[in-house]
Amino acid sequence: MSGNTKSLLSLDSLLAAVNGTVAGNARSDFSFGYVVTDSRFVSAGAMFVPLIGEAQNGHKYIPQAIDAGASVVLANKSDYETNNAFYKELEASEKLAAVTLILVENTLYALQAAAKAYAAKVAGNMIRVSITGSSGKTTTKEMLVAVCKKHFDDEAVAYTKGNFNSETGLPLSMFQIRGDEKIGIFEMGMNRKNEIGEISAVWQSQYGIITNIGTAHIGLLGSRENIAEEKRKSFDYIPSTGAAFIPVDDDFADFCCEKVQGKVVKFGKSVPAATSGVTFIEDLGINGTKFSVDGVEVVLPLAGEYNYQNALGVIALAKEIGISATEIKAGLEGMAAISGRMDIKKLTLNNGANVSAVCDFYNANLDSMQKVIEFCAKQNNFEQKIFVLADMKELGEASFASHAQIGKTIAATDAALVILAGPEMKAACDVLSKEKGIAGREVIYFENNNDAFYEAVASKILAFAKDNALVLFKGSHSMALEKLIPLISGGAQ
């Protein structure tokens, strides 16, 4: 690759965006075709952006990035000055001659600034959409992507791949935009204060959905009010011609929309069909929800009232940008469960029993845990119910109370076997031991999710489960409950 015509940004544009200076000489054929922050994924023509984390300084991997073919490297000025011998050695070995080294104040913010400049260059004529919320944002994004592909065509939709939604993930996603797409749909997550504000400034969406204001990240931000304050920053750049979408029944809906310059659209089951165009028809249990959009009948295959709620947000936005009911139907009905999120599998267990397994391994907080437990409790056409629940992480000071509340939620269900795992789940176990529940319910607690835990839980499920059982698996991703599936079953049907 050579010449600025093929480079994502010219040297002048990049330097202006990141407020950078070239150390030494720029390559005469300055060019970069993609951007990475992990030196292991560098190949020819990459711009390598080393980041500094709590436990790792990415600058030490600059030699490996150069060896792998990086053509541009960003570096913190402070690192260049403090570790000057390191860079002198790179210069002496002629490694630096192979790249254009650009010095910046902060590589993370430079990454964001470069992504913002690139998005301004290539996405000026695209419809720009952001999605955030305490839970449901990835599923909502996937639903909207599926619907938009039916309207705009598969290749005309740019979107977050996986969960690249963070302070680094979103900018890296920006660099995946080709520039000929009609719409970009990007998810915004957060792990610290003002992260949403920073990445909102990068993408500057015209349309935005907030799925809900819950308790995810309450350990980081301290209160739902603080969470709402962060999430509403995703609406900061919506122009007067754009729109913000918020659940009508969320108690922070008005707060989140206070500063919105564009149209405010509230969605939810309580919004009348005359306004939304959507009429609820039937809850199909584990098979999803039936409803109609402008008279067109739709079956959303994702189970749970909360998935229907997320679909209502998608429908509201889709209608706002001119997508028809038949296209909405085609997109939503083609949705497969997002891997690890409310994925319902038909399993034949190793004991011969045929069961339905609700697999929600990806993440867990009080809102999502309660919703899936209450969903399973409402299902009446199963012989028995088994709950395998593991710790909800990153809840901080709210952890004990949240896990205790889960104990109360479980107590109100008809689960015959409850298996709890992790030190935080002890609070739920203690509550369950005191609450009156169904006769004969068995509760088993494991402090750790070690190898012995997986083997013991698999053995217990196989000894207990009957034909037509409903088995729920839910916990934070680090609890790795997905390891149980191959231990109890030959695989999904």
Coordinates of C-alpha atoms in Angstrom, one line a residue:
M1 CA 0.0 0.0 0.0
S2 CA 1.4 3.4 -0.9
G3 CA 0.2 6.9 -1.3
N4 CA -2.4 8.9 0.5
T5 CA -5.2 7.9 -1.8
K6 CA -5.4 4.5 -0.1
S7 CA -4.6 5.6 3.4
L8 CA -7.5 5.9 5.9
L9 CA -6.2 9.4 6.7
S10 CA -3.4 11.5 5.1
L11 CA -0.4 12.4 7.3
D12 CA -1.6 16.0 7.5
S13 CA -5.1 15.0 8.5
L14 CA -3.8 12.5 11.1
L15 CA -1.4 15.0 12.6
A16 CA -4.1 17.7 12.8
A17 CA -6.6 15.3 14.4
V18 CA -4.3 13.9 17.1
N19 CA -2.3 17.2 17.6
G20 CA 0.8 15.1 17.0
T21 CA 4.4 15.6 15.8
V22 CA 6.5 13.3 13.8
A23 CA 9.6 11.9 15.6
G24 CA 12.4 11.8 13.0
N25 CA 11.2 11.5 9.5
A26 CA 7.8 10.5 8.0
R27 CA 7.9 7.7 5.4
S28 CA 7.6 9.2 1.9
D29 CA 4.9 6.6 1.2
F30 CA 3.0 7.3 4.4
S31 CA -0.1 5.2 4.5
F32 CA -2.1 3.0 6.9
G33 CA -5.1 0.7 6.0
Y34 CA -6.3 -0.3 9.4
V35 CA -5.8 0.4 13.1
V36 CA -4.9 -2.0 16.0
T37 CA -4.2 -1.6 19.7
D38 CA -2.9 -5.1 20.1
S39 CA 0.5 -5.8 18.6
R40 CA -0.4 -9.5 18.1
F41 CA -2.9 -8.4 15.4
V42 CA -0.5 -6.2 13.5
S43 CA 0.2 -7.0 9.9
A44 CA 1.5 -5.0 6.9
G45 CA 0.0 -1.5 6.6
A46 CA -1.4 -1.2 10.1
M47 CA -1.3 1.8 12.4
F48 CA -0.4 0.6 15.9
V49 CA -1.7 2.5 18.8
P50 CA -0.1 1.3 22.1
L51 CA -2.3 1.9 25.2
I52 CA -1.3 2.2 28.8
G53 CA -3.5 0.1 31.2
E54 CA -3.4 -0.6 34.9
A55 CA -1.1 -3.6 34.4
Q56 CA 0.4 -3.1 30.9
N57 CA 2.2 -0.5 28.9
G58 CA 1.7 -1.2 25.2
H59 CA 4.7 0.9 24.2
K60 CA 7.0 -2.0 25.0
Y61 CA 5.4 -3.9 22.1
I62 CA 6.4 -1.3 19.5
P63 CA 9.3 -3.4 18.2
Q64 CA 7.1 -6.4 17.6
A65 CA 4.5 -4.2 15.8
I66 CA 7.2 -2.8 13.5
D67 CA 8.5 -6.3 12.8
A68 CA 4.9 -7.4 12.0
G69 CA 4.7 -4.7 9.3
A70 CA 3.2 -1.6 11.1
S71 CA 3.6 1.4 8.9
V72 CA 2.5 4.1 11.5
V73 CA 3.0 4.1 15.2
L74 CA 1.5 6.5 17.8
A75 CA 3.4 7.0 21.1
N76 CA 2.9 9.1 24.2
K77 CA 5.4 12.0 24.3
S78 CA 6.0 11.2 28.0
D79 CA 7.0 7.6 27.1
Y80 CA 9.3 8.8 24.4
E81 CA 11.0 11.2 26.8
T82 CA 11.1 8.9 29.8
N83 CA 12.2 5.8 27.9
N84 CA 14.4 7.6 25.4
A85 CA 17.1 4.9 25.4
F86 CA 14.4 2.4 24.2
Y87 CA 13.6 4.6 21.2
K88 CA 17.3 5.4 20.5
E89 CA 17.9 1.6 20.3
L90 CA 15.0 1.3 17.8
E91 CA 16.5 4.1 15.8
A92 CA 20.0 2.6 15.9
S93 CA 18.6 -0.8 14.7
E94 CA 16.9 1.1 11.8
K95 CA 13.5 -0.2 12.9
L96 CA 12.1 3.3 13.2
A97 CA 13.0 4.0 9.6
A98 CA 10.3 1.4 8.6
V99 CA 7.5 3.4 10.3
T100 CA 6.2 7.0 10.8
L101 CA 6.4 7.5 14.5
I102 CA 3.9 10.2 15.7
L103 CA 4.1 11.6 19.3
V104 CA 0.9 12.5 21.1
E105 CA -0.1 13.6 24.6
N106 CA -2.3 10.5 25.2
T107 CA -2.6 7.5 22.8
L108 CA -6.2 6.6 23.9
Y109 CA -7.5 10.1 23.2
A110 CA -5.4 10.2 20.0
L111 CA -7.1 7.0 18.9
Q112 CA -10.5 8.5 19.5
A113 CA -9.5 11.8 17.8
A114 CA -8.2 9.9 14.7
A115 CA -11.4 7.8 14.6
K116 CA -13.5 11.0 14.8
A117 CA -11.6 12.5 11.9
Y118 CA -12.0 9.3 9.9
A119 CA -15.8 9.2 10.6
A120 CA -16.1 12.8 9.6
K121 CA -14.3 12.0 6.3
V122 CA -16.3 8.9 5.3
A123 CA -19.6 8.9 7.2
G124 CA -20.8 12.4 6.4
N125 CA -23.7 11.1 4.3
M126 CA -24.5 8.1 6.4
I127 CA -27.4 7.8 8.9
R128 CA -25.6 7.6 12.2
V129 CA -27.2 5.6 15.0
S130 CA -26.0 4.9 18.6
I131 CA -27.4 2.4 21.1
T132 CA -26.6 2.3 24.8
G133 CA -28.3 1.2 28.0
S134 CA -27.7 -0.8 31.1
S135 CA -28.9 -4.1 29.4
G136 CA -30.1 -5.2 26.1
K137 CA -27.9 -2.9 23.9
T138 CA -26.2 -5.7 21.9
T139 CA -29.4 -7.5 21.2
T140 CA -31.1 -4.2 20.3
K141 CA -28.2 -3.4 18.0
E142 CA -28.4 -6.9 16.3
M143 CA -32.2 -6.4 15.8
L144 CA -31.7 -3.0 14.2
V145 CA -28.9 -4.3 12.0
A146 CA -31.1 -7.2 10.8
V147 CA -34.0 -4.8 10.0
C148 CA -31.8 -2.2 8.3
K149 CA -30.2 -4.9 6.1
K150 CA -33.6 -5.7 4.8
H151 CA -34.1 -2.1 3.8
F152 CA -30.7 -0.9 2.8
D153 CA -29.0 -4.2 1.8
D154 CA -26.4 -6.2 3.7
E155 CA -23.4 -4.3 2.5
A156 CA -25.0 -0.9 3.2
V157 CA -25.0 -1.3 7.0
A158 CA -21.9 -0.6 9.1
Y159 CA -22.1 -1.7 12.7
T160 CA -20.3 -2.8 15.8
K161 CA -19.0 -6.3 15.5
G162 CA -19.3 -8.3 18.7
N163 CA -19.1 -6.0 21.7
F164 CA -16.5 -3.5 20.4
N165 CA -18.3 -0.7 22.2
S166 CA -15.8 0.8 24.6
E167 CA -13.4 3.7 24.7
T168 CA -11.1 1.7 22.4
G169 CA -13.6 -0.6 20.8
L170 CA -15.8 2.1 19.3
P171 CA -13.0 4.0 17.7
L172 CA -11.6 0.7 16.2
S173 CA -15.1 0.0 14.9
M174 CA -15.2 3.4 13.2
F175 CA -12.1 2.5 11.2
Q176 CA -14.1 -0.5 9.8
I177 CA -16.4 1.8 7.9
R178 CA -15.7 1.7 4.2
G179 CA -17.6 4.9 3.4
D180 CA -20.2 3.6 0.9
E181 CA -22.6 2.4 3.5
K182 CA -26.0 4.0 4.0
I183 CA -26.3 3.6 7.8
G184 CA -23.9 3.0 10.7
I185 CA -25.2 1.4 13.9
F186 CA -22.8 1.5 16.8
E187 CA -23.1 0.3 20.4
M188 CA -21.8 2.4 23.3
G189 CA -20.7 0.7 26.6
M190 CA -18.9 2.1 29.6
N191 CA -16.6 1.0 32.3
R192 CA -15.8 4.4 33.8
K193 CA -17.2 7.9 34.2
N194 CA -17.5 10.0 31.0
E195 CA -16.6 7.1 28.7
I196 CA -20.0 7.5 26.9
G197 CA -19.3 11.2 26.6
E198 CA -16.0 10.6 24.9
I199 CA -17.2 8.0 22.4
S200 CA -20.3 10.0 21.7
A201 CA -18.0 12.8 20.5
V202 CA -16.3 10.3 18.2
W203 CA -19.5 9.1 16.4
Q204 CA -21.9 12.0 16.9
S205 CA -25.0 10.1 16.2
Q206 CA -28.1 11.6 14.6
Y207 CA -30.4 9.0 16.1
G208 CA -29.9 7.3 19.5
I209 CA -31.6 4.6 21.6
I210 CA -31.2 4.2 25.3
T211 CA -32.6 0.7 26.1
N212 CA -33.0 1.4 29.9
I213 CA -31.4 2.9 33.0
G214 CA -30.7 -0.1 35.3
T215 CA -28.1 -1.1 37.8
A216 CA -25.3 -2.4 35.6
H217 CA -22.1 -0.5 36.5
I218 CA -23.7 0.8 39.7
G219 CA -20.5 -0.3 41.5
L220 CA -18.6 2.1 39.3
L221 CA -20.9 5.1 39.3
G222 CA -22.7 4.7 42.7
S223 CA -26.3 5.4 41.7
R224 CA -28.9 5.0 38.9
E225 CA -29.0 8.9 38.7
N226 CA -25.2 8.8 37.9
I227 CA -25.8 6.0 35.4
A228 CA -28.6 8.1 33.7
E229 CA -26.3 11.1 33.6
E230 CA -23.7 9.1 31.7
K231 CA -26.1 7.3 29.4
R232 CA -27.8 10.5 28.3
K233 CA -24.5 11.8 26.9
S234 CA -25.1 9.4 24.0
F235 CA -27.8 12.0 22.9
D236 CA -25.5 14.9 23.1
Y237 CA -24.9 15.3 19.4
I238 CA -28.4 14.5 18.0
P239 CA -29.3 17.4 15.7
S240 CA -32.7 19.1 15.4
T241 CA -33.3 16.8 12.4
G242 CA -32.5 13.6 14.4
A243 CA -34.3 11.8 17.2
A244 CA -33.8 10.2 20.6
F245 CA -35.6 7.0 21.5
I246 CA -36.3 6.1 25.2
P247 CA -38.6 3.6 27.0
V248 CA -41.8 5.4 28.0
D249 CA -41.9 3.6 31.4
D250 CA -38.3 4.2 32.4
D251 CA -38.3 6.6 35.4
F252 CA -35.3 8.4 33.9
A253 CA -36.9 8.9 30.5
D254 CA -37.6 12.6 30.9
F255 CA -34.2 13.2 32.5
C256 CA -32.3 11.5 29.7
C257 CA -34.1 13.7 27.1
E258 CA -33.8 17.1 28.8
K259 CA -31.1 18.4 26.5
V260 CA -32.1 16.6 23.3
Q261 CA -32.1 19.0 20.3
G262 CA -34.1 16.7 18.1
K263 CA -37.3 14.8 18.3
V264 CA -38.0 12.6 21.4
V265 CA -39.8 9.3 20.7
K266 CA -40.9 7.2 23.6
F267 CA -41.5 3.5 23.1
G268 CA -43.0 0.6 25.1
K269 CA -46.0 -1.6 25.6
S270 CA -48.0 1.2 27.2
V271 CA -47.6 3.4 24.1
P272 CA -51.0 3.1 22.2
A273 CA -51.0 1.5 18.8
A274 CA -52.4 4.7 17.3
T275 CA -49.1 6.3 18.1
S276 CA -46.6 3.4 17.7
G277 CA -48.3 1.4 15.0
V278 CA -47.6 -1.7 17.1
T279 CA -50.3 -4.0 18.5
F280 CA -49.4 -6.8 21.0
I281 CA -51.0 -10.1 20.1
E282 CA -49.5 -12.9 22.2
D283 CA -46.7 -13.9 24.5
L284 CA -45.4 -17.2 23.0
G285 CA -43.2 -18.1 26.0
I286 CA -39.9 -19.5 25.0
N287 CA -40.9 -19.1 21.4
G288 CA -41.0 -15.4 21.5
T289 CA -43.7 -12.7 21.1
K290 CA -46.4 -12.2 18.4
F291 CA -47.5 -8.7 17.5
S292 CA -48.3 -6.6 14.5
V293 CA -46.7 -3.5 12.9
D294 CA -49.0 -1.4 10.9
G295 CA -51.2 -4.4 10.4
V296 CA -48.4 -6.8 9.4
E297 CA -48.1 -9.8 11.8
V298 CA -44.6 -10.4 13.3
V299 CA -43.2 -13.2 15.4
L300 CA -40.1 -12.1 17.3
P301 CA -38.2 -15.3 18.0
L302 CA -36.3 -13.9 21.0
A303 CA -38.1 -14.8 24.2
G304 CA -38.9 -12.6 27.1
E305 CA -40.9 -9.3 27.6
Y306 CA -37.6 -7.4 27.7
N307 CA -36.7 -8.6 24.2
Y308 CA -40.1 -7.4 23.0
Q309 CA -39.4 -4.1 24.7
N310 CA -36.1 -3.8 22.9
A311 CA -37.8 -4.6 19.6
L312 CA -40.3 -1.8 20.2
G313 CA -37.3 0.6 20.3
V314 CA -36.0 -0.8 17.1
I315 CA -39.4 -0.5 15.4
A316 CA -39.8 3.1 16.5
L317 CA -36.4 4.0 15.0
A318 CA -36.9 2.0 11.9
K319 CA -40.2 3.7 11.2
E320 CA -38.7 7.1 11.8
I321 CA -36.1 6.5 9.1
G322 CA -38.6 5.2 6.6
I323 CA -38.3 1.4 6.9
S324 CA -41.6 -0.5 6.1
A325 CA -43.5 -2.9 8.2
T326 CA -42.7 -5.8 5.8
E327 CA -39.0 -5.0 6.1
I328 CA -39.3 -4.8 9.9
K329 CA -41.0 -8.2 9.9
A330 CA -38.4 -9.8 7.7
G331 CA -35.5 -8.5 9.8
L332 CA -37.0 -9.4 13.2
E333 CA -38.2 -12.8 12.2
G334 CA -34.8 -13.7 10.9
M335 CA -33.1 -12.9 14.3
A336 CA -31.2 -15.7 15.9
A337 CA -30.3 -15.5 19.6
I338 CA -27.1 -13.6 20.2
S339 CA -24.6 -16.1 21.4
G340 CA -24.6 -16.3 25.2
R341 CA -27.6 -13.9 25.6
M342 CA -31.0 -15.5 26.2
D343 CA -30.2 -18.3 23.8
I344 CA -32.8 -21.0 24.1
K345 CA -31.4 -24.5 23.2
K346 CA -33.2 -27.8 22.9
L347 CA -30.9 -30.3 24.5
T348 CA -30.9 -34.1 24.9
L349 CA -29.1 -34.6 28.1
N350 CA -26.7 -37.5 28.7
N351 CA -29.4 -39.1 30.9
G352 CA -31.8 -39.2 27.9
A353 CA -34.0 -36.3 29.0
N354 CA -35.0 -33.8 26.4
V355 CA -34.9 -30.3 28.0
S356 CA -35.1 -26.6 27.1
A357 CA -32.1 -24.7 28.3
V358 CA -32.1 -20.9 28.6
C359 CA -28.5 -20.0 28.2
D360 CA -27.5 -16.4 29.3
F361 CA -23.8 -16.5 29.9
Y362 CA -22.6 -13.2 28.6
N363 CA -23.2 -10.9 31.5
A364 CA -25.3 -10.4 34.6
N365 CA -26.7 -7.5 36.7
L366 CA -29.7 -7.2 39.0
D367 CA -32.0 -6.1 36.2
S368 CA -31.1 -8.8 33.7
M369 CA -31.0 -11.6 36.3
Q370 CA -34.4 -10.7 37.7
K371 CA -35.9 -10.4 34.2
V372 CA -34.7 -13.9 33.1
I373 CA -35.7 -15.5 36.4
E374 CA -39.2 -13.9 36.2
F375 CA -39.5 -15.0 32.6
C376 CA -38.7 -18.6 33.5
A377 CA -41.1 -18.5 36.4
K378 CA -44.0 -17.6 34.0
Q379 CA -43.5 -20.6 31.8
N380 CA -46.2 -23.1 32.7
N381 CA -45.7 -25.9 30.2
F382 CA -42.7 -27.6 31.8
E383 CA -42.5 -30.6 34.1
Q384 CA -39.8 -29.0 36.3
K385 CA -37.5 -26.0 36.5
I386 CA -33.8 -26.0 37.3
F387 CA -31.9 -22.7 37.9
V388 CA -28.1 -22.5 37.8
L389 CA -27.2 -19.0 38.8
A390 CA -23.7 -17.5 39.3
D391 CA -22.3 -14.2 40.6
M392 CA -23.2 -10.9 39.2
K393 CA -19.9 -9.0 39.0
E394 CA -18.9 -5.3 39.2
L395 CA -21.8 -4.3 41.5
G396 CA -19.5 -2.7 44.1
E397 CA -21.2 -1.7 47.3
A398 CA -24.6 -2.7 45.8
S399 CA -23.5 -6.4 45.5
F400 CA -24.7 -7.8 48.7
A401 CA -28.2 -6.2 48.5
S402 CA -28.5 -7.2 44.8
H403 CA -27.6 -10.8 45.4
A404 CA -30.0 -10.9 48.4
Q405 CA -32.7 -9.5 46.2
I406 CA -32.1 -12.4 43.7
G407 CA -32.6 -14.8 46.6
K408 CA -36.1 -13.2 47.2
T409 CA -36.8 -13.4 43.4
I410 CA -35.9 -17.1 43.3
A411 CA -38.0 -17.8 46.4
A412 CA -41.1 -16.6 44.6
T413 CA -40.6 -19.1 41.7
D414 CA -41.4 -22.8 41.3
A415 CA -37.8 -23.8 40.6
A416 CA -37.4 -27.4 42.0
L417 CA -33.6 -27.3 42.0
V418 CA -31.5 -24.1 42.5
I419 CA -27.7 -24.2 42.1
L420 CA -25.9 -21.1 43.2
A421 CA -22.2 -20.4 42.5
G422 CA -19.7 -17.8 43.6
P423 CA -18.9 -15.9 46.8
E424 CA -21.4 -13.1 46.0
M425 CA -24.3 -15.7 45.6
K426 CA -23.9 -16.6 49.3
A427 CA -26.3 -13.7 50.0
A428 CA -28.9 -15.2 47.8
C429 CA -28.4 -18.6 49.3
D430 CA -28.9 -17.2 52.9
V431 CA -32.1 -15.5 51.9
L432 CA -33.4 -18.6 50.2
S433 CA -32.7 -20.7 53.3
K434 CA -35.1 -18.4 55.3
E435 CA -37.8 -17.8 52.7
K436 CA -40.7 -20.1 52.3
G437 CA -40.7 -21.6 48.9
I438 CA -42.2 -24.6 47.1
A439 CA -42.2 -27.9 49.0
G440 CA -39.2 -30.0 48.4
R441 CA -37.1 -27.4 46.6
E442 CA -33.4 -28.3 46.7
V443 CA -30.8 -25.5 47.0
I444 CA -27.1 -26.2 46.5
Y445 CA -24.4 -23.6 47.0
F446 CA -20.8 -23.6 45.7
E447 CA -18.3 -20.9 46.7
N448 CA -16.1 -21.3 43.7
N449 CA -16.5 -22.1 40.0
N450 CA -13.5 -24.4 39.8
D451 CA -13.3 -27.7 37.9
A452 CA -14.8 -29.6 40.8
F453 CA -17.8 -27.2 40.6
Y454 CA -18.5 -27.9 37.0
E455 CA -18.3 -31.7 37.4
A456 CA -20.5 -31.7 40.6
V457 CA -23.2 -29.4 39.0
A458 CA -23.2 -31.5 35.8
S459 CA -23.7 -34.7 37.8
K460 CA -26.5 -33.1 39.9
I461 CA -28.4 -31.9 36.8
L462 CA -28.1 -35.3 35.2
A463 CA -29.3 -37.0 38.3
F464 CA -32.2 -34.6 38.7
A465 CA -33.5 -33.5 35.3
K466 CA -36.6 -35.0 33.8
D467 CA -38.0 -34.9 30.3
N468 CA -39.5 -31.5 29.5
A469 CA -37.5 -29.6 32.1
L470 CA -36.6 -26.0 31.8
V471 CA -33.0 -25.3 32.8
L472 CA -31.8 -21.7 33.3
F473 CA -28.1 -20.8 33.2
K474 CA -27.3 -17.2 34.1
G475 CA -24.2 -15.5 35.5
S476 CA -21.5 -13.0 34.6
H477 CA -19.2 -14.1 31.8
S478 CA -16.3 -14.7 34.1
M479 CA -18.3 -17.4 35.9
A480 CA -18.1 -19.5 32.7
L481 CA -21.3 -21.4 33.1
E482 CA -21.2 -22.3 29.4
K483 CA -18.7 -25.0 30.4
L484 CA -21.6 -27.0 31.7
I485 CA -23.4 -27.5 28.4
P486 CA -20.9 -30.1 26.9
L487 CA -20.8 -31.8 30.3
I488 CA -24.5 -32.5 30.4
S489 CA -25.4 -32.9 26.7
G490 CA -24.2 -34.2 23.4
G491 CA -25.1 -30.9 21.9
A492 CA -28.1 -28.8 20.9
Q493 CA -30.8 -30.1 18.6

